[in-house]
Tab-separated table of C-alpha atoms and ligand atoms in Angstrom:
chain	number	residue	atom	x	y	z
A	1	MET	CA	130.446	-36.720	-115.522
A	2	GLY	CA	132.633	-39.735	-116.292
A	3	ALA	CA	131.323	-42.984	-117.699
A	4	PRO	CA	132.100	-45.954	-115.441
A	5	ARG	CA	135.105	-47.979	-116.653
A	6	GLU	CA	136.472	-51.353	-115.621
A	7	ARG	CA	140.230	-51.755	-115.328
A	8	THR	CA	142.233	-54.881	-114.774
A	9	ASP	CA	145.540	-53.586	-113.314
A	10	VAL	CA	146.150	-54.631	-109.709
A	11	SER	CA	148.899	-52.491	-108.281
A	12	LEU	CA	151.329	-53.808	-105.730
A	13	PHE	CA	150.570	-50.713	-103.665
A	14	ALA	CA	146.876	-51.671	-103.445
A	15	ARG	CA	147.814	-55.062	-102.003
A	16	VAL	CA	150.278	-53.520	-99.536
A	17	TRP	CA	147.703	-50.884	-98.465
A	18	VAL	CA	145.140	-53.601	-97.655
A	19	ALA	CA	147.725	-55.680	-95.765
A	20	ALA	CA	148.981	-52.679	-93.752
A	21	GLY	CA	145.449	-51.479	-92.987
A	22	PRO	CA	144.855	-53.100	-89.583
A	23	VAL	CA	148.138	-51.763	-88.160
A	24	LEU	CA	147.585	-48.248	-89.534
A	25	GLU	CA	144.049	-48.160	-88.112
A	26	ARG	CA	145.317	-49.187	-84.657
A	27	VAL	CA	148.082	-46.571	-84.516
A	28	GLY	CA	145.726	-43.660	-85.080
A	29	LEU	CA	144.012	-43.759	-88.446
A	30	ALA	CA	140.741	-45.218	-87.117
A	31	ARG	CA	140.340	-42.302	-84.701
A	32	ALA	CA	141.217	-39.823	-87.448
A	33	ARG	CA	138.603	-41.403	-89.760
A	34	GLY	CA	135.952	-40.990	-87.061
A	35	ARG	CA	136.761	-37.259	-86.891
A	36	LEU	CA	136.861	-37.021	-90.696
A	37	VAL	CA	133.184	-37.936	-91.114
A	38	ALA	CA	131.693	-36.908	-87.734
A	39	GLY	CA	128.509	-34.850	-88.006
A	40	LEU	CA	127.923	-35.450	-91.720
A	41	SER	CA	124.422	-36.042	-93.087
A	42	GLY	CA	122.577	-36.536	-96.384
A	43	THR	CA	124.470	-37.561	-99.537
A	44	VAL	CA	128.234	-37.973	-99.166
A	45	VAL	CA	130.806	-38.652	-101.879
A	46	GLU	CA	133.929	-40.418	-100.632
A	47	VAL	CA	136.662	-40.005	-103.233
A	48	GLY	CA	139.332	-42.710	-103.468
A	49	ALA	CA	137.671	-44.845	-100.824
A	50	GLY	CA	140.434	-47.472	-100.959
A	51	SER	CA	139.469	-50.685	-99.189
A	52	GLY	CA	136.427	-49.040	-97.564
A	53	VAL	CA	137.681	-48.808	-93.994
A	54	THR	CA	136.032	-45.420	-93.460
A	55	PHE	CA	132.505	-46.721	-94.155
A	56	GLU	CA	131.951	-47.979	-90.602
A	57	HIS	CA	132.541	-44.463	-89.223
A	58	TYR	CA	129.661	-42.697	-91.028
A	59	PRO	CA	126.951	-41.439	-88.663
A	60	PRO	CA	123.361	-42.645	-89.163
A	61	GLU	CA	122.281	-39.202	-90.456
A	62	VAL	CA	124.157	-40.020	-93.694
A	63	ARG	CA	121.472	-41.330	-96.070
A	64	ARG	CA	123.772	-42.383	-98.930
A	65	VAL	CA	127.518	-42.708	-99.543
A	66	VAL	CA	128.771	-42.726	-103.138
A	67	ALA	CA	132.273	-44.199	-102.852
A	68	ILE	CA	134.614	-43.684	-105.816
A	69	GLU	CA	137.501	-46.135	-106.209
A	70	PRO	CA	139.437	-46.645	-109.473
A	71	ASP	CA	141.602	-49.569	-108.337
A	72	PRO	CA	139.873	-52.935	-108.920
A	73	HIS	CA	141.584	-54.708	-105.996
A	74	LEU	CA	140.677	-51.975	-103.508
A	75	ARG	CA	137.200	-51.670	-104.997
A	76	ALA	CA	136.510	-55.361	-104.370
A	77	HIS	CA	137.500	-54.904	-100.695
A	78	ALA	CA	135.412	-51.734	-100.491
A	79	ARG	CA	132.330	-53.582	-101.766
A	80	ARG	CA	132.708	-56.111	-98.931
A	81	TYR	CA	132.921	-53.277	-96.343
A	82	ALA	CA	129.939	-51.574	-98.034
A	83	ALA	CA	127.813	-54.686	-97.575
A	84	ARG	CA	128.479	-54.565	-93.810
A	85	ALA	CA	128.124	-50.776	-93.366
A	86	ALA	CA	125.326	-49.315	-91.240
A	87	VAL	CA	124.542	-46.683	-93.904
A	88	PRO	CA	123.860	-47.337	-97.637
A	89	VAL	CA	127.142	-47.296	-99.611
A	90	GLU	CA	127.492	-47.641	-103.416
A	91	VAL	CA	131.037	-48.330	-104.612
A	92	LEU	CA	131.689	-47.051	-108.152
A	93	ASP	CA	134.585	-47.362	-110.594
A	94	SER	CA	135.383	-43.757	-111.371
A	95	VAL	CA	137.994	-41.072	-110.693
A	96	ALA	CA	138.180	-37.836	-108.727
A	97	GLU	CA	138.632	-35.877	-111.944
A	98	ALA	CA	135.215	-36.989	-113.339
A	99	LEU	CA	132.738	-37.628	-110.526
A	100	PRO	CA	129.563	-39.460	-111.616
A	101	LEU	CA	127.233	-37.030	-109.816
A	102	ALA	CA	125.081	-34.115	-110.900
A	103	ASP	CA	125.912	-30.503	-110.034
A	104	GLY	CA	125.098	-29.728	-106.383
A	105	GLU	CA	124.041	-33.326	-105.570
A	106	ALA	CA	126.354	-33.848	-102.570
A	107	ASP	CA	126.057	-32.513	-99.035
A	108	ALA	CA	129.694	-33.427	-98.444
A	109	VAL	CA	132.748	-34.630	-100.347
A	110	VAL	CA	135.302	-36.607	-98.335
A	111	PHE	CA	138.995	-36.892	-99.244
A	112	GLY	CA	141.067	-39.128	-96.970
A	113	LEU	CA	144.699	-39.682	-98.030
A	114	VAL	CA	143.763	-39.240	-101.689
A	115	LEU	CA	144.808	-35.772	-102.889
A	116	CYS	CA	148.414	-36.901	-102.376
A	117	THR	CA	147.823	-39.414	-105.171
A	118	VAL	CA	145.291	-38.129	-107.731
A	119	PRO	CA	147.129	-37.169	-110.935
A	120	ASP	CA	145.216	-33.895	-111.505
A	121	VAL	CA	144.476	-32.096	-108.212
A	122	PRO	CA	142.951	-28.916	-109.770
A	123	ALA	CA	140.534	-31.073	-111.821
A	124	ALA	CA	139.633	-33.174	-108.745
A	125	LEU	CA	138.910	-30.065	-106.653
A	126	ALA	CA	136.903	-28.475	-109.484
A	127	GLU	CA	134.783	-31.630	-109.607
A	128	ALA	CA	134.327	-31.612	-105.807
A	129	ARG	CA	133.186	-27.989	-106.043
A	130	ARG	CA	130.806	-28.809	-108.893
A	131	VAL	CA	129.019	-31.679	-107.098
A	132	LEU	CA	128.774	-29.897	-103.729
A	133	ALA	CA	125.490	-28.262	-102.755
A	134	PRO	CA	125.883	-24.517	-102.023
A	135	GLU	CA	126.012	-25.150	-98.253
A	136	GLY	CA	127.954	-28.397	-98.646
A	137	GLU	CA	131.391	-29.051	-97.200
A	138	LEU	CA	134.615	-30.712	-98.144
A	139	ARG	CA	136.058	-32.934	-95.407
A	140	LEU	CA	139.768	-33.615	-95.534
A	141	MET	CA	142.462	-35.732	-93.964
A	142	GLU	CA	145.453	-35.333	-96.272
A	143	HIS	CA	149.171	-35.566	-95.659
A	144	VAL	CA	150.986	-32.558	-97.098
A	145	ARG	CA	154.415	-30.998	-97.590
A	146	ALA	CA	156.087	-29.966	-94.328
A	147	ASP	CA	157.745	-26.570	-93.959
A	148	GLY	CA	161.518	-26.194	-93.783
A	149	ARG	CA	164.045	-29.018	-93.823
A	150	LEU	CA	161.486	-31.845	-93.710
A	151	GLY	CA	159.773	-30.371	-96.759
A	152	ARG	CA	163.057	-30.320	-98.654
A	153	VAL	CA	163.714	-33.954	-97.652
A	154	ALA	CA	160.227	-34.834	-98.925
A	155	ASP	CA	160.983	-33.065	-102.232
A	156	ARG	CA	164.076	-35.233	-102.691
A	157	LEU	CA	162.276	-38.443	-101.716
A	158	SER	CA	159.221	-37.729	-103.831
A	159	PRO	CA	160.200	-39.681	-107.025
A	160	VAL	CA	161.000	-42.917	-105.192
A	161	TRP	CA	158.153	-42.434	-102.649
A	162	SER	CA	155.734	-42.051	-105.555
A	163	ARG	CA	157.030	-45.141	-107.351
A	164	LEU	CA	156.646	-47.291	-104.217
A	165	GLY	CA	153.446	-45.604	-103.030
A	166	GLY	CA	151.127	-46.016	-106.005
A	167	GLY	CA	151.665	-42.425	-107.182
A	168	CYS	CA	151.459	-40.812	-103.706
A	169	ARG	CA	153.482	-37.591	-103.269
A	170	PRO	CA	154.855	-36.555	-99.851
A	171	ASN	CA	155.201	-32.894	-100.817
A	172	ARG	CA	151.904	-31.537	-102.150
A	173	ASP	CA	150.743	-28.085	-101.034
A	174	THR	CA	147.103	-29.129	-100.758
A	175	ARG	CA	146.036	-26.057	-98.763
A	176	GLN	CA	147.221	-23.798	-101.603
A	177	SER	CA	145.486	-26.021	-104.184
A	178	LEU	CA	142.237	-25.633	-102.200
A	179	VAL	CA	142.608	-21.848	-102.113
A	180	GLU	CA	143.219	-21.798	-105.887
A	181	ALA	CA	140.137	-24.009	-106.394
A	182	GLY	CA	137.930	-21.475	-104.585
A	183	PHE	CA	137.585	-23.004	-101.111
A	184	ASP	CA	137.632	-21.217	-97.769
A	185	VAL	CA	140.364	-23.069	-95.844
A	186	SER	CA	139.933	-21.360	-92.468
A	187	GLY	CA	138.438	-24.584	-91.036
A	188	LEU	CA	141.557	-26.631	-91.808
A	189	ARG	CA	144.465	-27.341	-89.471
A	190	THR	CA	147.895	-28.856	-90.113
A	191	ARG	CA	149.287	-31.100	-87.383
A	192	PRO	CA	152.100	-33.613	-87.107
A	193	PHE	CA	150.907	-37.181	-87.480
A	194	PRO	CA	153.928	-39.039	-86.163
A	195	PRO	CA	152.631	-42.603	-85.807
A	196	VAL	CA	151.910	-42.949	-89.500
A	197	LEU	CA	153.749	-40.381	-91.588
A	198	PRO	CA	156.513	-38.640	-89.623
A	199	LEU	CA	157.753	-36.796	-92.705
A	200	THR	CA	154.504	-35.262	-93.913
A	201	PRO	CA	152.052	-33.509	-91.540
A	202	MET	CA	148.301	-33.980	-91.788
A	203	LEU	CA	145.962	-31.278	-93.106
A	204	SER	CA	142.476	-31.953	-91.759
A	205	GLY	CA	139.098	-30.382	-91.124
A	206	SER	CA	136.354	-28.838	-93.191
A	207	ALA	CA	136.512	-26.485	-96.203
A	208	ARG	CA	133.582	-24.698	-97.857
A	209	ARG	CA	133.060	-23.018	-101.206
A	210	ARG	CA	134.026	-19.336	-101.157
B	1	LIG	C1	146.589	-44.101	-99.883
B	1	LIG	S1	145.163	-44.737	-100.649
B	1	LIG	C2	143.911	-44.169	-99.506
B	1	LIG	C3	142.659	-44.969	-99.587
B	1	LIG	C4	141.549	-44.571	-98.606
B	1	LIG	N1	141.031	-43.255	-98.864
B	1	LIG	C5	142.025	-44.663	-97.190
B	1	LIG	O1	142.034	-43.660	-96.484
B	1	LIG	O2	142.380	-45.775	-96.769
B	1	LIG	C6	144.977	-43.658	-102.058
B	1	LIG	C7	143.705	-43.932	-102.827
B	1	LIG	O3	143.538	-42.990	-103.878
B	1	LIG	C8	142.974	-43.688	-104.983
B	1	LIG	N2	143.166	-42.902	-106.199
B	1	LIG	C9	144.287	-42.756	-106.946
B	1	LIG	N3	144.048	-41.980	-108.017
B	1	LIG	C10	142.754	-41.617	-107.945
B	1	LIG	C11	141.903	-40.815	-108.750
B	1	LIG	N4	142.363	-40.212	-109.859
B	1	LIG	N5	140.615	-40.683	-108.385
B	1	LIG	C12	140.142	-41.266	-107.271
B	1	LIG	N6	140.900	-42.034	-106.451
B	1	LIG	C13	142.187	-42.203	-106.792
B	1	LIG	C14	143.720	-45.003	-104.967
B	1	LIG	O4	143.108	-45.975	-105.776
B	1	LIG	C15	143.655	-45.310	-103.473
B	1	LIG	O5	142.446	-45.913	-103.117
């Protein structure tokens, strides 16, 4: 478990992400967020919660959301959304690679547009696996590397994309990372998501521990 830390860096990307939020939600992200958390209940960990725009989509059966957000600017926004949410939400300064939860404490772990950015994906998925209850599920909405020519374009764009996008990578093979981390990925689907990220399709659905 990681000790909470306070940081002072405010990335340009965090500011841009907050400013772009309303447009992105209107062109499809809000609907996708509703699907991301539909049917969840109990204790949920939302990793890399950003500005907190997913909080309003949690169903009333969710008793507690532990929202992890390392960026101070986004965390401040998330705390405002948490105060207005219909379910209890705690927003904590921590990282995916060291979740501040006990083994098996979570009924679900939610990753929405985060595994593209976390520096150490295997460590983040090992932590998700550790905190999940045996019957718990991982919920995902992650943009991933496309097959074929688009994937090769994403490979070339990745260094500049990452610099402008707060460390985001357009070419991660997240499905394979999940398999290597011991998750059953048969409940995940990859679809184009043209309104938001034409270059990188969206991997979404539910994954469980194998
Ligand atoms: C593209 S934003 C998505 C934010 C939010 N999940 C959403 O859907 O709007 C990527 C997020 O990942 C967070 N992030 C980056 N590295 C992280 C890490 N190691 N652990 C947890 N979150 C991280 C960023 O601070 C940011 O909030």
